[in-house]
PDB file of C-alpha atoms in Angstrom:
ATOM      1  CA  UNK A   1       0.234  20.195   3.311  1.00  0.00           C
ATOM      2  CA  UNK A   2       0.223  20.352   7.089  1.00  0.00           C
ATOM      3  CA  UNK A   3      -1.558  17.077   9.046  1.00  0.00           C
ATOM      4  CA  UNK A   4      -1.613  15.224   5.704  1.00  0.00           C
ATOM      5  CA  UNK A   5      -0.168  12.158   4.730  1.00  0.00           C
ATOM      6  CA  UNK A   6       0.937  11.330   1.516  1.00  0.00           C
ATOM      7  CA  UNK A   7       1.471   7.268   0.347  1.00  0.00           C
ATOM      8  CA  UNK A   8       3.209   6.643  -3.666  1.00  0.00           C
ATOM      9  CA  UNK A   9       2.119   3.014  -4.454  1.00  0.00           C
ATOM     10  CA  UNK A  10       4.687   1.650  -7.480  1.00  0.00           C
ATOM     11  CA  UNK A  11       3.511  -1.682  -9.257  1.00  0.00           C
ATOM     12  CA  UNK A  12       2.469  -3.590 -12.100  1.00  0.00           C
ATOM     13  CA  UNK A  13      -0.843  -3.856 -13.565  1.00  0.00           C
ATOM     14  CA  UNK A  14      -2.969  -6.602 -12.350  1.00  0.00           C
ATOM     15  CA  UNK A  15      -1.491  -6.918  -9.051  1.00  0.00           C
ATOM     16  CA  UNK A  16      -3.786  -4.593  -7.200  1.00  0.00           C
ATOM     17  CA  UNK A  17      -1.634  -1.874  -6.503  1.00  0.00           C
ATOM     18  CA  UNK A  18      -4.409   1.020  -7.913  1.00  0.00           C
ATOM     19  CA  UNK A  19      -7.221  -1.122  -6.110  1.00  0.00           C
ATOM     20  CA  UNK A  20      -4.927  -1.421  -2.630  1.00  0.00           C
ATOM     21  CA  UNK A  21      -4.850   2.650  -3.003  1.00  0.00           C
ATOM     22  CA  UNK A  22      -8.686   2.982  -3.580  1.00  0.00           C
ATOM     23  CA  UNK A  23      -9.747   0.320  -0.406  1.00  0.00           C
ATOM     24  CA  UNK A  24      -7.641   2.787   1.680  1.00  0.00           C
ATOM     25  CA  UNK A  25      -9.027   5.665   0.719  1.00  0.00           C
ATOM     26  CA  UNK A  26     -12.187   4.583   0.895  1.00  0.00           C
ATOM     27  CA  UNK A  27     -11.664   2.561   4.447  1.00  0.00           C
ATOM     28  CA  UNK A  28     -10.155   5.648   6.039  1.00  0.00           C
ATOM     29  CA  UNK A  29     -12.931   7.846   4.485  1.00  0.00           C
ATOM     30  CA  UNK A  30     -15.467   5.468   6.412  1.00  0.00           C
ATOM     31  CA  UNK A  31     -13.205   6.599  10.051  1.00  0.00           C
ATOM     32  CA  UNK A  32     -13.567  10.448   8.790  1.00  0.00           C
ATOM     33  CA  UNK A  33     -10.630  11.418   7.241  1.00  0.00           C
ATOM     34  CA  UNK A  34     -10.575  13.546   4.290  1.00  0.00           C
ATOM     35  CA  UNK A  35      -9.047  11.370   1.407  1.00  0.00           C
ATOM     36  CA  UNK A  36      -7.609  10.908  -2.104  1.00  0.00           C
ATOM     37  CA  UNK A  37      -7.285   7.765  -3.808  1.00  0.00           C
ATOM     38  CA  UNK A  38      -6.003   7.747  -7.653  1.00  0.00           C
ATOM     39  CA  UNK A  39      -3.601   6.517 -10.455  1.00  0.00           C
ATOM     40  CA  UNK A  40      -1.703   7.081 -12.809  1.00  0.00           C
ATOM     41  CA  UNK A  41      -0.491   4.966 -15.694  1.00  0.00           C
ATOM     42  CA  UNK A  42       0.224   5.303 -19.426  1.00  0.00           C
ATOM     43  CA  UNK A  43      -0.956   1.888 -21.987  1.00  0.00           C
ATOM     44  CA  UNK A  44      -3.028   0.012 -19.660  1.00  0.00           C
ATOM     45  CA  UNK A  45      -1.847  -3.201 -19.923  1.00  0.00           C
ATOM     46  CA  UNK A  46      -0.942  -6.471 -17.777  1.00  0.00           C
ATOM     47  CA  UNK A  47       2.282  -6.441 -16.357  1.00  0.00           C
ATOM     48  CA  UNK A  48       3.020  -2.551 -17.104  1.00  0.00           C
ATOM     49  CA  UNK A  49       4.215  -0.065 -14.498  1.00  0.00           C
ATOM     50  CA  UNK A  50       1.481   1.683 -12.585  1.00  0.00           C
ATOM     51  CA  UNK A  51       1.700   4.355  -9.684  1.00  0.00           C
ATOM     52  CA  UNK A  52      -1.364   5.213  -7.445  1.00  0.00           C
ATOM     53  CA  UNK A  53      -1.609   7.911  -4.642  1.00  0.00           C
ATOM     54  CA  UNK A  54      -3.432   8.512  -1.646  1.00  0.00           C
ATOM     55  CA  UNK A  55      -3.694  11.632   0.395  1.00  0.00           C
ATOM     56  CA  UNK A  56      -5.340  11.577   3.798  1.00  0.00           C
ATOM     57  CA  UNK A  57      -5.595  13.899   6.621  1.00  0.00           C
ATOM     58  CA  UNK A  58      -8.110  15.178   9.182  1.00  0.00           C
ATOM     59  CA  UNK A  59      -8.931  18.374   7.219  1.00  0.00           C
ATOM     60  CA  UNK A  60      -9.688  19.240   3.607  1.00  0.00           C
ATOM     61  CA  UNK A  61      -7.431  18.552   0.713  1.00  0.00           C
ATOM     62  CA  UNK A  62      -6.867  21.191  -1.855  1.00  0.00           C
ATOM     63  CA  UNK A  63      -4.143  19.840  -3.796  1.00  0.00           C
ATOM     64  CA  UNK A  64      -5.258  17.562  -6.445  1.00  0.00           C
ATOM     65  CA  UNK A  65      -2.221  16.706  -7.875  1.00  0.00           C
ATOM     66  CA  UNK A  66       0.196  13.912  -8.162  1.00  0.00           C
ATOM     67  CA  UNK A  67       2.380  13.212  -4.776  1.00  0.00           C
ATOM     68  CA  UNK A  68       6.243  13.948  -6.010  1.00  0.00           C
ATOM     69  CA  UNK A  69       7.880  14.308  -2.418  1.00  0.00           C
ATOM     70  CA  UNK A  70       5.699  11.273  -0.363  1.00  0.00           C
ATOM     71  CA  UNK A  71       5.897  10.481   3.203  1.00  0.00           C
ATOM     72  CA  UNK A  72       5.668   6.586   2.552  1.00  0.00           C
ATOM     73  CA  UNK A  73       6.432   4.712  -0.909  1.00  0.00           C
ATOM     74  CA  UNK A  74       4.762   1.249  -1.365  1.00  0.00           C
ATOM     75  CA  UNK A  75       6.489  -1.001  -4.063  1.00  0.00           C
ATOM     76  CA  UNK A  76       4.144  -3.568  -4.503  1.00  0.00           C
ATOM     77  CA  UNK A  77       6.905  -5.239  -7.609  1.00  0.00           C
ATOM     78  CA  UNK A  78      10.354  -5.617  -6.271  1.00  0.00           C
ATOM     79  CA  UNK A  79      11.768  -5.790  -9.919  1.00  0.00           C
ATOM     80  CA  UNK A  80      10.440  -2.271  -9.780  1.00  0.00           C
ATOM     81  CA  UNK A  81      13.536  -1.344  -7.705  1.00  0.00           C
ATOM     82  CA  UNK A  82      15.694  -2.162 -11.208  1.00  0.00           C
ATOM     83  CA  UNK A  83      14.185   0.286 -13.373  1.00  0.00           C
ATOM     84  CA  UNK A  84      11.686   2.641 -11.408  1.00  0.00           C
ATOM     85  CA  UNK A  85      13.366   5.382  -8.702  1.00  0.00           C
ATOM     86  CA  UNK A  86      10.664   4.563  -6.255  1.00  0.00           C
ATOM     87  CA  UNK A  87      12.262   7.122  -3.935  1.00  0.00           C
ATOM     88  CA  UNK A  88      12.353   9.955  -5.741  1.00  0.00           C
ATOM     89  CA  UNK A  89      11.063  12.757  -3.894  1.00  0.00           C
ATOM     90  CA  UNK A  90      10.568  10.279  -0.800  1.00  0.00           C
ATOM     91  CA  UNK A  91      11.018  12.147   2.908  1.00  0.00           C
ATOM     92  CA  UNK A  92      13.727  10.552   5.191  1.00  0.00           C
ATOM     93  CA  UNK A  93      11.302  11.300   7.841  1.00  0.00           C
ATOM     94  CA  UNK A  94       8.873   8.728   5.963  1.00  0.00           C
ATOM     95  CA  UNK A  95       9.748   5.362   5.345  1.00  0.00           C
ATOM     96  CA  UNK A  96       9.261   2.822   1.946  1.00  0.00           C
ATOM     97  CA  UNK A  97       7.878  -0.447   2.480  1.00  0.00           C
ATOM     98  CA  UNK A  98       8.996  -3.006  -0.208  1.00  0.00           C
ATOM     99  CA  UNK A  99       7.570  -6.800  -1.248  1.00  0.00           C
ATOM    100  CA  UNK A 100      10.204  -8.620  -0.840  1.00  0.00           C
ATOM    101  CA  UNK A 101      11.579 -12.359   0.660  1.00  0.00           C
ATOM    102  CA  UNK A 102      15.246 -10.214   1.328  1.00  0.00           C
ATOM    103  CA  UNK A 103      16.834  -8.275   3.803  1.00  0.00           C
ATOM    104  CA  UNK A 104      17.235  -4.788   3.578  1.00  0.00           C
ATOM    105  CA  UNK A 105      20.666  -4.883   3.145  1.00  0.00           C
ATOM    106  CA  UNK A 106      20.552  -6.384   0.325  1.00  0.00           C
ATOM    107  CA  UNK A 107      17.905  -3.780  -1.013  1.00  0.00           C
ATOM    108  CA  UNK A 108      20.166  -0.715  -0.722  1.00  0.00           C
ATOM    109  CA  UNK A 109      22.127  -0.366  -3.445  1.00  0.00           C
ATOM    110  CA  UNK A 110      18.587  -0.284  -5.519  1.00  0.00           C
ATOM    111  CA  UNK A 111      17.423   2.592  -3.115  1.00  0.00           C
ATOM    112  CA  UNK A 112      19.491   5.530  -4.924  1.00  0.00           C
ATOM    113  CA  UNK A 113      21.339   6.823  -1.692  1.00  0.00           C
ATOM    114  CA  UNK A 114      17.936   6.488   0.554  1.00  0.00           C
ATOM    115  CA  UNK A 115      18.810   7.265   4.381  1.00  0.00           C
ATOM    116  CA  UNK A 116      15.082   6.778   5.718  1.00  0.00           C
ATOM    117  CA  UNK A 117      13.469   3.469   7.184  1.00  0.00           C
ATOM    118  CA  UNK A 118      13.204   0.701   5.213  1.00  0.00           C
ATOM    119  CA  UNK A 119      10.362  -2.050   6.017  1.00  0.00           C
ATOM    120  CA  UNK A 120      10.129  -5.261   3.961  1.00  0.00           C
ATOM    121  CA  UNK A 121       7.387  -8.200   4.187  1.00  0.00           C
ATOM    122  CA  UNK A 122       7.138 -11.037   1.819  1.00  0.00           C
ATOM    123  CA  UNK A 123       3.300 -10.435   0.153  1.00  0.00           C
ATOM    124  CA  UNK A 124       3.830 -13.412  -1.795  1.00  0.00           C
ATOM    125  CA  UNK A 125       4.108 -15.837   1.271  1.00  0.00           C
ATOM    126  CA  UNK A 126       1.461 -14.146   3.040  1.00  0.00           C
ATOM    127  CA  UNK A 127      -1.223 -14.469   0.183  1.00  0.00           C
ATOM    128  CA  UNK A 128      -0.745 -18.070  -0.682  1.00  0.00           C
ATOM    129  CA  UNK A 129      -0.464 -18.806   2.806  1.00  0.00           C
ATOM    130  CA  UNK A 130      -3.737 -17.152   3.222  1.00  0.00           C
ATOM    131  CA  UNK A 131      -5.732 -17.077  -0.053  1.00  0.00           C
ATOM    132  CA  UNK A 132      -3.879 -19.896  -1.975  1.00  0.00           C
ATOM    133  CA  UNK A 133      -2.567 -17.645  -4.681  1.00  0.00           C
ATOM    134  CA  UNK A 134      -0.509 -14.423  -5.067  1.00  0.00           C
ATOM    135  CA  UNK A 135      -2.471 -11.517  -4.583  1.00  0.00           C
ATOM    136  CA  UNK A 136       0.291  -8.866  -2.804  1.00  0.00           C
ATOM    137  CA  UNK A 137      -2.533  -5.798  -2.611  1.00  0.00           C
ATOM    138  CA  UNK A 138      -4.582  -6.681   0.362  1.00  0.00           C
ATOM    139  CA  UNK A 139      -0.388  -8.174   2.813  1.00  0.00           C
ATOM    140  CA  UNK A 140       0.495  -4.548   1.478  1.00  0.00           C
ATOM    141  CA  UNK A 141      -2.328  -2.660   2.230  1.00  0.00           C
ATOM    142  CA  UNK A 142      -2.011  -3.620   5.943  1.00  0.00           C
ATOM    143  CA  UNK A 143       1.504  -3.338   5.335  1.00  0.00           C
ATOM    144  CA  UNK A 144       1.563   0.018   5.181  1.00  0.00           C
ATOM    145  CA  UNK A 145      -1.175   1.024   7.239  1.00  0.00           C
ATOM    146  CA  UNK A 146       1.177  -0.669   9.954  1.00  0.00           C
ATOM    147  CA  UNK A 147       4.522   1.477   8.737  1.00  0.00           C
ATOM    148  CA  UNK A 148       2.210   4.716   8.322  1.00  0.00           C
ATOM    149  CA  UNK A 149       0.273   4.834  11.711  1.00  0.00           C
ATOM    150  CA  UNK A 150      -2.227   6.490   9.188  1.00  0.00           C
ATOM    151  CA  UNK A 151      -4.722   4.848  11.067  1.00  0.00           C
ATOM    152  CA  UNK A 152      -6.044   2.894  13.864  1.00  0.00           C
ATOM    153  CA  UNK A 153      -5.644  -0.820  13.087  1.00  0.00           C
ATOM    154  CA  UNK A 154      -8.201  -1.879  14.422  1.00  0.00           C
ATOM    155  CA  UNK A 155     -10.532   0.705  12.655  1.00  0.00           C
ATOM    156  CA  UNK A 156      -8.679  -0.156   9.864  1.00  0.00           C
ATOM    157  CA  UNK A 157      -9.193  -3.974  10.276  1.00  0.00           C
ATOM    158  CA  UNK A 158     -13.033  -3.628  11.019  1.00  0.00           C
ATOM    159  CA  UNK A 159     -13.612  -1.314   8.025  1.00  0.00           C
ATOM    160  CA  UNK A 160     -12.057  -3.810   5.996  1.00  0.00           C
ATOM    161  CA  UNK A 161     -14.369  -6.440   7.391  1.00  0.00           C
ATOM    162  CA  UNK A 162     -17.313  -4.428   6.365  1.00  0.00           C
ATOM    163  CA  UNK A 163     -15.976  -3.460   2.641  1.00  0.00           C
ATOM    164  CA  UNK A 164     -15.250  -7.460   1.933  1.00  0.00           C
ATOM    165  CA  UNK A 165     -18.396  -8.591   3.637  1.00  0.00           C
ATOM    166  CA  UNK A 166     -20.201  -6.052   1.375  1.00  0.00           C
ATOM    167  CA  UNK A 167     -17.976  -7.288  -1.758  1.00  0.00           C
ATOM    168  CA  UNK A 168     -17.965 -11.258  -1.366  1.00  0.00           C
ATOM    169  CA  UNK A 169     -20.617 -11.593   0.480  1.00  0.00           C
ATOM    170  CA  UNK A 170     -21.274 -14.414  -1.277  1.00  0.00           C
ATOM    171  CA  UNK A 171     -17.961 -15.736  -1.157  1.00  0.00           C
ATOM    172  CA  UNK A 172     -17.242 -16.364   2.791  1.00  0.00           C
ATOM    173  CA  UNK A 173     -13.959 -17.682   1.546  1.00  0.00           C
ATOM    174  CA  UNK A 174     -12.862 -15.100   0.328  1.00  0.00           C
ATOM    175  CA  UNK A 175     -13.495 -12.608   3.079  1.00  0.00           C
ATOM    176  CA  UNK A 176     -11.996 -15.304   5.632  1.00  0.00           C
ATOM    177  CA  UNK A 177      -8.517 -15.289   3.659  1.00  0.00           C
ATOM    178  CA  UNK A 178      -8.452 -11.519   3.268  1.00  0.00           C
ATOM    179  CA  UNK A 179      -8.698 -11.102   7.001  1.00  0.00           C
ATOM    180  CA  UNK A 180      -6.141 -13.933   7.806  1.00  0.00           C
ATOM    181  CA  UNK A 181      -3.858 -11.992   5.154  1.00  0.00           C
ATOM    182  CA  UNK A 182      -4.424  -9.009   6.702  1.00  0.00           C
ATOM    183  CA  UNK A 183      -3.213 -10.442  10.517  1.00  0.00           C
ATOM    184  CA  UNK A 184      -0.444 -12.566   8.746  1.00  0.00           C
ATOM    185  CA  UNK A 185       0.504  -9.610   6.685  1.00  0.00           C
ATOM    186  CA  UNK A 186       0.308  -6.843   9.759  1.00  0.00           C
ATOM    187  CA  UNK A 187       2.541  -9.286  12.337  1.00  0.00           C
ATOM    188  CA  UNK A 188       5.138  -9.841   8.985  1.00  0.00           C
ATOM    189  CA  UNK A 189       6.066  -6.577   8.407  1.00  0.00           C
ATOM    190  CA  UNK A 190      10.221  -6.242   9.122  1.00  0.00           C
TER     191      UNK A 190
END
């Protein structure tokens, strides 16, 4: 689908991946894009592999189907990389950003033969850094808004203001780390 991008998010359940892929739909639907946020997973359960997909793009979407060749791949569980082929189907032209305290290099042999870019930032540093306990959605959310380009960041950073101010607003806490994670998480990105 022509000016469309197309994001795979690959985690576990309970760490936010399906929720990450909702707030961006639903932040870049608030800047005018056209949008798709959704997931997929069999036994909902803790722990369990999940995948959830966004589409966005500046005209209509027709397709309302899964995403099977993405432009970006977000593994939100790096023990993912062991028994999920995250880049199945993934463009070389895209790029697959991975949560991760290693170095690429040592990431390739799990990437089944994958020639395209390869971004890492550690989520788990970021979040208790920033909200005191591990919570990799919102470090990988502006993770790959970052690797994408899907959007302007700082549309993307205000919009997020305004969805957590609506959300916590009782919680100023809360809002205050997810904006610091957001920074940390944006400048971490390798």
């Amino acid at each position: 689908m022509q000016n469309c991008v197309e994001i795979r998010w690959h985690g576990r359940g309970g760490q936010g991946a399906k929720t990450a892929a909702l707030l961006l739909a639903d932040v870049a639907f608030k800047t005018g894009k056209f949008v798709q946020g959704f997931p997929e997973y069999g036994p909902e359960r803790m722990g369990a592999p999940i995948t959830a997909y966004n589409r966005i793009s500046e005209n209509p979407i027709r397709v309302h189907s899964n995403i099977y060749y993405p432009d970006f791949v977000v593994v939100v569980d790096e023990g993912l990389l062991d028994t999920v082929h995250v880049t199945d189907g993934l463009s070389e032209d895209g790029a697959i950003l991975i949560n991760t305290n290693k170095d690429k290099s040592e990431l390739t042999e799990k990437l089944h033969g994958y020639k395209g870019a390869v971004y890492t930032i550690d989520a788990k540093k970021v979040s208790k850094a920033c909200l005191g306990r591990y919570f990799p959605n919102t470090p990988m959310l502006a993770g790959i808004v970052k690797v994408s380009g899907v959007m302007d960041w700082n549309e993307f950073y205000n919009e997020m203001r305004a969805s957590f101010l609506h959300k916590f607003s009782s919680k100023p806490e809360v809002i205050d780390g997810n904006m610091n994670a957001l920074k940390m998480a944006y400048d971490e990105v390798r």
